[in-house]
Coordinates of C-alpha atoms and ligand atoms in Angstrom, one line a residue:
M153 CA 0.0 0.0 0.0
S154 CA 1.3 3.5 -0.8
A155 CA 1.9 5.6 2.3
K156 CA -1.2 7.5 3.2
P157 CA -0.5 10.9 1.5
D158 CA 0.4 13.8 3.8
L159 CA -1.8 16.0 1.7
P160 CA -5.5 15.2 1.8
R161 CA -7.0 13.1 -1.0
F162 CA -8.7 16.3 -2.1
N163 CA -5.3 17.5 -3.2
R164 CA -4.0 14.2 -4.4
R165 CA -6.9 13.8 -6.8
G166 CA -6.5 17.2 -8.2
F167 CA -9.2 19.7 -9.1
V168 CA -11.7 19.5 -11.9
A169 CA -12.1 22.9 -13.6
G170 CA -15.5 24.3 -13.8
A171 CA -17.8 26.9 -12.2
A172 CA -20.3 25.9 -9.6
A173 CA -23.7 27.4 -10.0
G174 CA -25.2 29.2 -7.0
L175 CA -28.0 27.2 -5.5
L176 CA -31.4 28.7 -5.4
L177 CA -32.7 28.3 -1.9
P178 CA -36.4 27.9 -2.0
A179 CA -38.5 29.8 0.5
L180 CA -39.4 27.5 3.3
P181 CA -43.0 26.3 2.7
R182 CA -45.6 26.3 5.5
M183 CA -46.4 22.8 6.4
A184 CA -50.1 22.7 7.2
G185 CA -51.7 19.6 8.5
A186 CA -48.6 17.6 9.6
Q187 CA -49.6 14.9 12.1
A188 CA -48.0 15.4 15.5
N189 CA -46.4 12.0 15.6
D190 CA -45.2 11.8 12.1
V191 CA -41.4 11.9 11.7
A192 CA -40.2 13.9 8.7
I193 CA -37.3 13.5 6.4
E194 CA -36.4 16.8 4.9
A195 CA -34.6 17.0 1.6
K196 CA -33.0 20.4 1.7
P197 CA -29.9 22.5 0.9
A198 CA -27.2 22.4 3.5
S199 CA -23.4 22.5 3.8
A200 CA -21.0 19.9 4.8
Q201 CA -17.3 19.7 5.7
L202 CA -16.2 17.2 3.0
V203 CA -12.6 18.5 2.6
P204 CA -10.0 19.7 5.1
S205 CA -11.3 22.8 6.8
E206 CA -8.9 25.2 5.1
Y207 CA -10.9 24.7 1.9
G208 CA -14.2 25.6 3.5
R209 CA -17.5 23.9 3.4
T210 CA -19.3 22.5 0.4
D211 CA -22.9 23.4 -0.5
V212 CA -24.9 20.2 -0.7
W213 CA -28.4 18.9 -0.8
A214 CA -29.0 16.5 2.0
Y215 CA -31.6 14.6 4.0
D216 CA -32.2 16.5 7.2
G217 CA -29.3 18.7 6.3
A218 CA -26.7 15.9 6.9
V219 CA -24.3 13.9 4.7
P220 CA -25.1 11.1 4.9
G221 CA -28.8 11.6 5.8
T222 CA -30.3 10.4 9.0
L223 CA -29.5 6.8 9.8
L224 CA -32.7 4.7 9.7
R225 CA -32.5 1.6 11.8
L226 CA -35.3 -0.9 12.5
R227 CA -35.8 -4.5 13.3
Q228 CA -36.8 -7.1 10.7
G229 CA -40.6 -7.1 10.5
E230 CA -41.0 -3.6 11.8
R231 CA -42.7 -0.8 10.0
L232 CA -41.0 2.4 8.8
R233 CA -43.1 5.5 8.4
R234 CA -41.6 8.8 7.3
V235 CA -42.9 11.9 5.7
L236 CA -40.7 13.2 3.0
V237 CA -40.8 17.0 3.1
N238 CA -39.3 18.6 -0.1
R239 CA -37.4 21.7 0.7
L240 CA -35.5 21.6 -2.6
D241 CA -36.3 23.9 -5.5
Q242 CA -37.1 20.8 -7.7
P243 CA -39.3 17.8 -7.4
T244 CA -38.0 14.7 -5.6
T245 CA -39.0 11.3 -4.2
I246 CA -37.4 8.7 -1.9
H247 CA -36.6 5.2 -3.2
W248 CA -35.8 2.6 -0.6
H249 CA -33.1 0.7 -2.5
G250 CA -33.2 -3.0 -2.1
I251 CA -36.3 -3.1 0.0
R252 CA -39.0 -5.5 -1.2
L253 CA -42.0 -3.4 -0.4
E254 CA -45.4 -2.5 -1.9
N255 CA -45.1 -0.9 -5.3
A256 CA -46.8 2.4 -4.2
M257 CA -44.0 3.0 -1.6
D258 CA -41.1 2.5 -4.1
G259 CA -40.6 6.1 -4.9
A260 CA -40.0 5.7 -8.6
A261 CA -41.1 9.1 -9.9
G262 CA -43.3 8.9 -13.0
L263 CA -43.9 5.2 -12.4
T264 CA -45.1 4.5 -8.9
Q265 CA -45.9 8.0 -7.8
E266 CA -45.8 11.6 -9.0
A267 CA -42.7 13.4 -7.9
V268 CA -43.2 15.5 -4.8
A269 CA -43.1 19.2 -5.8
P270 CA -41.1 21.8 -3.9
G271 CA -42.9 22.4 -0.6
G272 CA -44.8 19.2 -0.9
R273 CA -44.9 16.0 1.2
F274 CA -45.3 12.3 0.8
I275 CA -45.9 9.7 3.4
Y276 CA -43.8 6.5 3.0
D277 CA -45.0 3.6 5.1
F278 CA -43.9 0.0 4.7
T279 CA -42.7 -3.1 6.5
A280 CA -39.1 -4.2 6.3
K281 CA -39.5 -8.0 5.8
D282 CA -35.8 -8.6 5.0
A283 CA -32.9 -8.0 7.4
G284 CA -29.8 -6.4 5.9
T285 CA -28.0 -3.3 4.7
Y286 CA -30.1 -1.0 2.4
W287 CA -30.1 2.6 1.6
Y288 CA -32.4 5.4 0.4
H289 CA -32.0 8.1 -2.2
P290 CA -34.1 10.2 -4.6
H291 CA -35.5 8.7 -7.7
R292 CA -36.1 11.8 -9.7
N293 CA -33.2 13.6 -11.4
S294 CA -31.2 11.1 -9.5
L295 CA -27.9 11.9 -11.1
E296 CA -27.9 15.5 -9.8
Q297 CA -29.7 14.8 -6.5
V298 CA -27.6 11.9 -5.4
S299 CA -24.4 13.6 -6.6
R300 CA -25.3 16.6 -4.5
G301 CA -25.5 14.5 -1.4
L302 CA -29.0 13.0 -1.0
S303 CA -28.5 9.5 0.4
G304 CA -28.7 7.7 3.7
A305 CA -28.5 4.2 5.2
L306 CA -31.4 2.0 6.0
I307 CA -30.4 -0.8 8.3
V308 CA -32.8 -3.7 9.1
E309 CA -31.5 -5.7 12.0
E310 CA -31.7 -9.4 12.3
A311 CA -34.1 -10.8 14.9
E312 CA -31.1 -11.9 16.8
T313 CA -28.1 -9.6 16.9
P314 CA -25.0 -11.4 15.6
D315 CA -22.0 -11.6 17.8
V316 CA -19.8 -8.6 16.7
D317 CA -18.0 -6.0 18.8
D318 CA -18.9 -3.1 16.6
D319 CA -21.4 -2.4 13.8
L320 CA -20.1 0.3 11.5
I321 CA -22.0 1.7 8.5
L322 CA -19.7 3.1 5.8
L323 CA -21.4 5.1 3.0
I324 CA -18.8 5.8 0.3
Q325 CA -19.5 8.8 -1.8
D326 CA -17.7 10.1 -4.8
W327 CA -17.7 13.9 -5.3
R328 CA -16.7 16.1 -8.2
L329 CA -15.5 19.3 -6.6
D330 CA -14.0 22.4 -8.0
S331 CA -11.1 24.3 -6.4
D332 CA -13.4 26.0 -4.0
A333 CA -14.6 22.6 -2.9
Q334 CA -18.0 23.2 -4.5
I335 CA -19.9 20.6 -6.5
V336 CA -19.3 20.9 -10.2
S337 CA -22.7 21.2 -11.7
D338 CA -22.1 19.8 -15.2
F339 CA -24.8 17.2 -14.8
A340 CA -25.7 17.3 -18.5
N341 CA -22.2 16.5 -19.6
M342 CA -22.8 14.2 -22.6
H343 CA -19.1 13.1 -22.7
D344 CA -19.4 11.6 -19.2
M345 CA -22.8 10.1 -20.0
A346 CA -21.6 8.3 -23.0
H347 CA -18.5 7.0 -21.2
A348 CA -17.9 5.8 -17.6
G349 CA -20.3 8.4 -16.2
R350 CA -19.6 11.2 -13.6
I351 CA -16.4 10.1 -11.9
G352 CA -15.5 12.5 -9.1
N353 CA -12.2 13.6 -7.6
H354 CA -12.9 13.2 -3.9
L355 CA -14.1 10.1 -2.0
T356 CA -15.6 10.4 1.5
V357 CA -16.8 7.8 4.0
N358 CA -19.9 9.1 5.8
G359 CA -19.1 12.5 4.5
E360 CA -15.7 12.5 6.2
Q361 CA -12.5 12.9 4.2
A362 CA -10.5 11.0 6.8
Y363 CA -12.7 8.4 8.5
A364 CA -11.1 6.8 11.5
R365 CA -12.4 4.8 14.4
P366 CA -10.4 3.3 17.2
A367 CA -10.3 -0.5 17.4
K368 CA -8.7 -3.3 19.4
T369 CA -6.7 -6.3 18.2
G370 CA -9.0 -9.3 18.1
Q371 CA -12.2 -7.4 17.8
R372 CA -14.8 -8.4 15.2
L373 CA -16.2 -5.4 13.3
R374 CA -19.2 -5.6 11.1
L375 CA -18.6 -3.3 8.2
R376 CA -21.7 -2.4 6.3
I377 CA -20.3 -0.9 3.1
I378 CA -22.6 1.0 0.8
N379 CA -21.5 2.5 -2.6
T380 CA -23.6 5.6 -3.0
A381 CA -21.4 7.0 -5.8
S382 CA -23.3 8.1 -8.9
D383 CA -21.0 6.2 -11.3
R384 CA -17.8 5.0 -9.7
I385 CA -17.1 1.3 -9.3
L386 CA -15.1 0.7 -6.1
R387 CA -12.6 -2.0 -5.6
L388 CA -12.1 -2.5 -1.9
G389 CA -9.4 -4.3 0.1
A390 CA -8.3 -4.5 3.7
Q391 CA -5.1 -4.4 5.7
G392 CA -4.7 -5.5 9.2
L393 CA -8.2 -7.0 9.0
A394 CA -9.1 -10.6 8.3
G395 CA -12.6 -10.8 7.1
H396 CA -15.6 -12.7 5.7
V397 CA -18.1 -11.4 3.3
M398 CA -21.4 -12.1 5.1
A399 CA -24.0 -10.5 2.8
L400 CA -24.3 -8.8 -0.6
D401 CA -26.9 -6.2 -1.4
G402 CA -28.4 -6.9 2.0
M403 CA -28.9 -10.6 1.5
P404 CA -26.9 -13.1 3.6
L405 CA -24.6 -15.5 1.7
G406 CA -25.4 -19.2 2.4
Q407 CA -21.8 -19.6 3.3
P408 CA -19.6 -16.7 4.3
E409 CA -16.7 -16.1 2.0
P410 CA -13.2 -15.1 3.0
F411 CA -12.7 -11.5 2.1
G412 CA -9.8 -10.7 -0.2
D413 CA -10.9 -7.8 -2.2
I414 CA -14.3 -6.9 -3.6
M415 CA -15.8 -4.9 -6.4
L416 CA -18.8 -2.8 -5.5
A417 CA -20.7 -1.2 -8.3
P418 CA -22.8 1.9 -7.6
A419 CA -25.7 1.0 -5.2
Q420 CA -24.2 -2.3 -4.3
R421 CA -23.5 -3.2 -0.6
A422 CA -21.4 -5.7 1.2
D423 CA -21.6 -6.7 4.9
I424 CA -18.1 -7.8 6.0
F425 CA -17.2 -9.3 9.4
A426 CA -13.7 -8.1 9.8
D427 CA -11.5 -9.3 12.6
V428 CA -8.8 -6.9 13.6
T429 CA -5.4 -8.5 13.2
A430 CA -3.3 -5.3 13.4
G431 CA -1.4 -5.1 16.7
A432 CA -1.3 -2.3 19.3
G433 CA 0.2 0.9 17.8
E434 CA -0.7 -0.3 14.2
T435 CA -3.6 0.8 12.1
A436 CA -5.9 -1.4 10.2
H437 CA -7.4 -0.1 6.9
L438 CA -10.3 -0.6 4.6
T439 CA -8.6 0.4 1.3
S440 CA -9.6 1.6 -2.1
I441 CA -7.6 -0.2 -4.8
E442 CA -7.1 2.2 -7.7
R443 CA -5.0 2.4 -10.8
D444 CA -2.4 4.6 -9.2
G445 CA -2.2 2.9 -5.9
T446 CA -3.9 1.6 -2.9
F447 CA -5.4 4.2 -0.5
S448 CA -6.9 4.2 2.9
L449 CA -10.6 4.8 2.9
A450 CA -11.3 4.0 6.6
A451 CA -8.6 3.7 9.3
F452 CA -8.9 1.7 12.5
P453 CA -6.0 2.7 14.8
V454 CA -5.4 0.0 17.3
E455 CA -4.8 1.0 20.9
S456 CA -4.6 -2.3 22.6
A457 CA -5.8 -5.9 22.4
A458 CA -9.3 -7.0 23.2
S459 CA -9.7 -9.7 25.9
S460 CA -10.6 -12.4 23.4
T461 CA -8.1 -12.7 20.6
V462 CA -9.0 -15.5 18.2
R463 CA -12.5 -16.0 16.9
P464 CA -13.8 -19.0 14.9
A465 CA -15.0 -18.2 11.4
P466 CA -18.5 -16.7 11.5
K467 CA -21.6 -18.7 10.9
A468 CA -23.9 -17.5 8.1
L469 CA -26.5 -14.8 8.9
P470 CA -30.1 -16.1 9.0
S471 CA -31.5 -16.1 5.5
N472 CA -34.4 -13.8 4.4
P473 CA -37.7 -15.1 3.1
V474 CA -37.0 -14.9 -0.6
A475 CA -38.5 -17.5 -2.9
A476 CA -36.0 -19.4 -5.2
P477 CA -36.9 -19.4 -8.9
R478 CA -37.5 -22.8 -10.6
L479 CA -35.4 -22.7 -13.8
D480 CA -37.0 -25.5 -15.8
D481 CA -40.1 -23.9 -17.1
A482 CA -39.2 -20.3 -16.3
R483 CA -40.2 -17.6 -18.7
K484 CA -37.1 -16.5 -20.7
L485 CA -36.4 -12.9 -21.7
D486 CA -33.4 -11.0 -23.1
L487 CA -32.2 -7.6 -22.1
V488 CA -29.8 -6.2 -24.6
M489 CA -27.7 -3.2 -23.5
E490 CA -26.4 -1.0 -26.4
G491 CA -24.9 2.4 -27.1
G492 CA -22.2 4.6 -25.5
A493 CA -18.9 5.7 -26.9
M494 CA -17.0 3.1 -28.9
G495 CA -20.2 1.1 -29.3
R496 CA -21.9 0.0 -32.5
M497 CA -25.5 1.3 -31.8
A498 CA -26.8 2.9 -35.0
T499 CA -30.3 3.9 -33.9
A500 CA -32.7 3.6 -31.0
R501 CA -36.3 4.4 -30.4
M502 CA -37.3 7.2 -28.0
A503 CA -40.4 7.6 -25.9
D504 CA -42.1 9.6 -28.6
G505 CA -41.9 6.5 -30.8
E506 CA -39.3 8.1 -33.2
T507 CA -36.3 6.1 -34.2
R508 CA -33.2 8.3 -34.2
S509 CA -29.6 8.0 -35.2
M510 CA -26.9 8.0 -32.6
R511 CA -26.1 11.6 -33.4
E512 CA -29.7 12.6 -33.0
L513 CA -30.0 10.7 -29.8
I514 CA -27.0 12.5 -28.4
G515 CA -28.8 15.8 -29.3
H516 CA -31.7 14.6 -27.2
G517 CA -29.4 13.7 -24.2
M518 CA -29.5 10.0 -24.9
A519 CA -26.6 7.7 -25.4
W520 CA -27.8 4.2 -24.4
A521 CA -30.7 1.8 -25.1
L522 CA -32.2 -1.2 -23.5
N523 CA -33.7 -3.6 -26.1
G524 CA -33.6 -0.8 -28.7
T525 CA -35.3 1.8 -26.6
A526 CA -33.6 4.9 -25.1
G527 CA -35.2 6.2 -21.9
M528 CA -38.5 5.5 -20.1
T529 CA -41.6 4.8 -22.2
D530 CA -45.0 3.6 -21.3
Q531 CA -44.1 0.2 -22.7
P532 CA -42.5 -2.2 -20.1
L533 CA -39.7 -4.6 -21.0
A534 CA -42.0 -7.4 -20.1
R535 CA -45.5 -8.0 -18.7
L536 CA -45.3 -10.9 -16.1
A537 CA -47.9 -12.7 -14.2
R538 CA -47.6 -12.6 -10.4
G539 CA -45.6 -15.6 -9.2
E540 CA -44.0 -16.4 -12.6
D541 CA -40.5 -17.7 -12.6
V542 CA -38.4 -15.5 -14.9
R543 CA -34.9 -15.9 -16.5
I544 CA -33.4 -12.8 -18.1
R545 CA -30.3 -13.0 -20.2
L546 CA -28.4 -9.7 -19.9
V547 CA -26.3 -8.9 -22.9
N548 CA -23.9 -6.1 -22.6
Q549 CA -23.1 -5.1 -26.2
T550 CA -21.3 -1.9 -25.0
A551 CA -17.7 -1.0 -24.3
W552 CA -18.6 0.0 -20.7
P553 CA -19.5 -1.6 -17.4
H554 CA -23.1 -1.3 -16.2
A555 CA -24.7 -1.8 -12.8
M556 CA -28.1 -3.2 -13.6
H557 CA -30.7 -2.8 -10.8
L558 CA -34.1 -4.3 -10.5
H559 CA -36.6 -2.8 -8.1
G560 CA -38.9 -4.7 -5.7
H561 CA -37.0 -8.0 -6.0
H562 CA -33.7 -9.7 -5.5
F563 CA -32.5 -12.0 -8.2
Q564 CA -29.8 -14.7 -8.5
E565 CA -27.3 -15.3 -11.2
V566 CA -27.7 -18.5 -13.2
T567 CA -24.5 -20.4 -14.0
G568 CA -25.3 -23.7 -15.6
E569 CA -27.9 -25.1 -13.2
T570 CA -26.7 -23.3 -10.1
L571 CA -28.1 -20.1 -8.6
G572 CA -25.7 -17.5 -7.2
P573 CA -26.2 -15.1 -4.2
L574 CA -29.2 -12.9 -4.1
R575 CA -28.6 -9.4 -5.4
D576 CA -30.5 -6.4 -6.4
T577 CA -27.7 -4.9 -8.6
I578 CA -25.4 -6.8 -11.0
L579 CA -22.2 -5.4 -12.4
M580 CA -22.0 -6.3 -16.1
M581 CA -18.5 -5.9 -17.6
P582 CA -18.1 -4.8 -21.3
Q583 CA -19.3 -7.4 -23.8
E584 CA -20.4 -9.7 -21.0
E585 CA -23.4 -11.9 -21.2
R586 CA -25.0 -13.3 -18.0
E587 CA -28.3 -14.6 -16.9
I588 CA -30.4 -13.8 -13.8
A589 CA -33.5 -15.5 -12.4
F590 CA -36.1 -14.5 -9.9
V591 CA -39.7 -15.1 -8.9
A592 CA -41.9 -12.2 -10.0
D593 CA -43.9 -12.3 -6.8
N594 CA -44.2 -8.6 -6.1
P595 CA -47.0 -7.1 -8.2
G596 CA -46.6 -3.6 -9.6
K597 CA -44.5 -1.5 -11.9
W598 CA -40.8 -2.0 -11.1
M599 CA -37.9 -0.1 -12.6
F600 CA -35.0 -2.0 -14.2
H601 CA -32.1 0.3 -15.0
C602 CA -28.4 1.0 -14.9
H603 CA -27.5 2.4 -11.5
M604 CA -24.7 4.4 -13.0
L605 CA -26.8 7.4 -12.7
S606 CA -25.3 9.1 -15.7
H607 CA -26.2 6.1 -17.9
Q608 CA -29.7 6.0 -16.4
A609 CA -30.2 9.7 -17.2
A610 CA -29.0 9.0 -20.8
G611 CA -31.3 6.2 -21.6
M612 CA -30.6 3.0 -19.6
M613 CA -33.9 3.0 -17.8
S614 CA -36.8 0.7 -18.3
W615 CA -39.4 -1.2 -16.2
I616 CA -41.3 -4.5 -15.9
D617 CA -44.9 -4.9 -15.1
I618 CA -46.1 -7.6 -12.8
S619 CA -49.9 -8.0 -12.7
G620 CA -51.5 -8.4 -9.4
Ligands
LIG797 CU1 -31.1 2.8 -6.1 CU2 -33.8 2.7 -9.2 O1 -32.5 2.8 -7.6
LIG798 CU1 -24.6 1.8 -17.3

């Protein structure tokens, strides 16, 4: 590992040129009729110390004014009820990423609800039937709203708390900041959209540029890692920690896997039980493995040894009640991903029904297509019957990776006749072809899109319809 740089990462990564637009602060609306016992989540402008203090604070949009937003924590089977209050100057919603809930609570603007106008409110109310690590974020103009800071963790605890010494939630965010530490507002940048997306120049963990927590040798830490970046794929490693991957995208693995390093695409999560092996006076690290070196993302300075030193390998976390698909007579579908720079896509259809050339598509802010269609239309990718077993072959015909996310369900990758771990987001590398399967047991209209939010904005967005 390269020595941790003396200069903050903000310096190491360099600055992106560009002017930050001033934010329009909406007048605070009067909230008539709020129920006394309702708890609000306010989406609003705020500021955060994301970089060393000599650079000043960054203007952000944030839930309850904090980066990350208020931690939501409940037990499996409990209800969550929150009133979204929109104090932004543009419409928004909240999507509860990875939660298998009723369609009306999914927060997909234009599909499951109308976006909440500035000054408006919306009551979200659902039961968390699966334990695990989830998160929440806007689902309207997501590229800008998530990039400006709107995201938070949603933790659903197992009925029985696993035996760990600490439970740490690490939301990793990628910011594109100018030399005044302000968010660069080039959200319509077609070059980014047609390539790898909006890659920033500053990573934070829980909004901190130098996350550090004291630990003891022999402690078992539960690290709940959430990639909230708009477009950046993270490759994470560890030093001074010996770990097991316990869950992916909230869902426990049947058999914990030794943790070496792991790729986390935007929106993906990993729960890792990490045993501190670093000795007193040393520092353990969660690292980001990058092209130009390995850098500390989170530091765990070790003061002393805990009383118990060696732990047996962890037992699997209890599984969640997700039905396994039967592969034999499952319905088979294809999802072909096309477009982007260095791709071969010649034309695609847009929502108005017109077929356009790549050049015309770019003129309309579109660079990608799913099954020949760029952007949301009123036609779903598929209409399924409730309870149907489905297999979808994902074909990435582009030169870029994509993080395909299905709402309302978790799916499993099919390899031969075996089913992989449950996931809600799958990272598809360029030219890859993979198959997923799931039971379409949750009725409603569910988005299926690339979670690289630049790609989503530029056309990689569709949906499936499951009849009730
Ligand atoms: Cu994390 Cu369509 O969402
Ligand atoms: Cu993509």
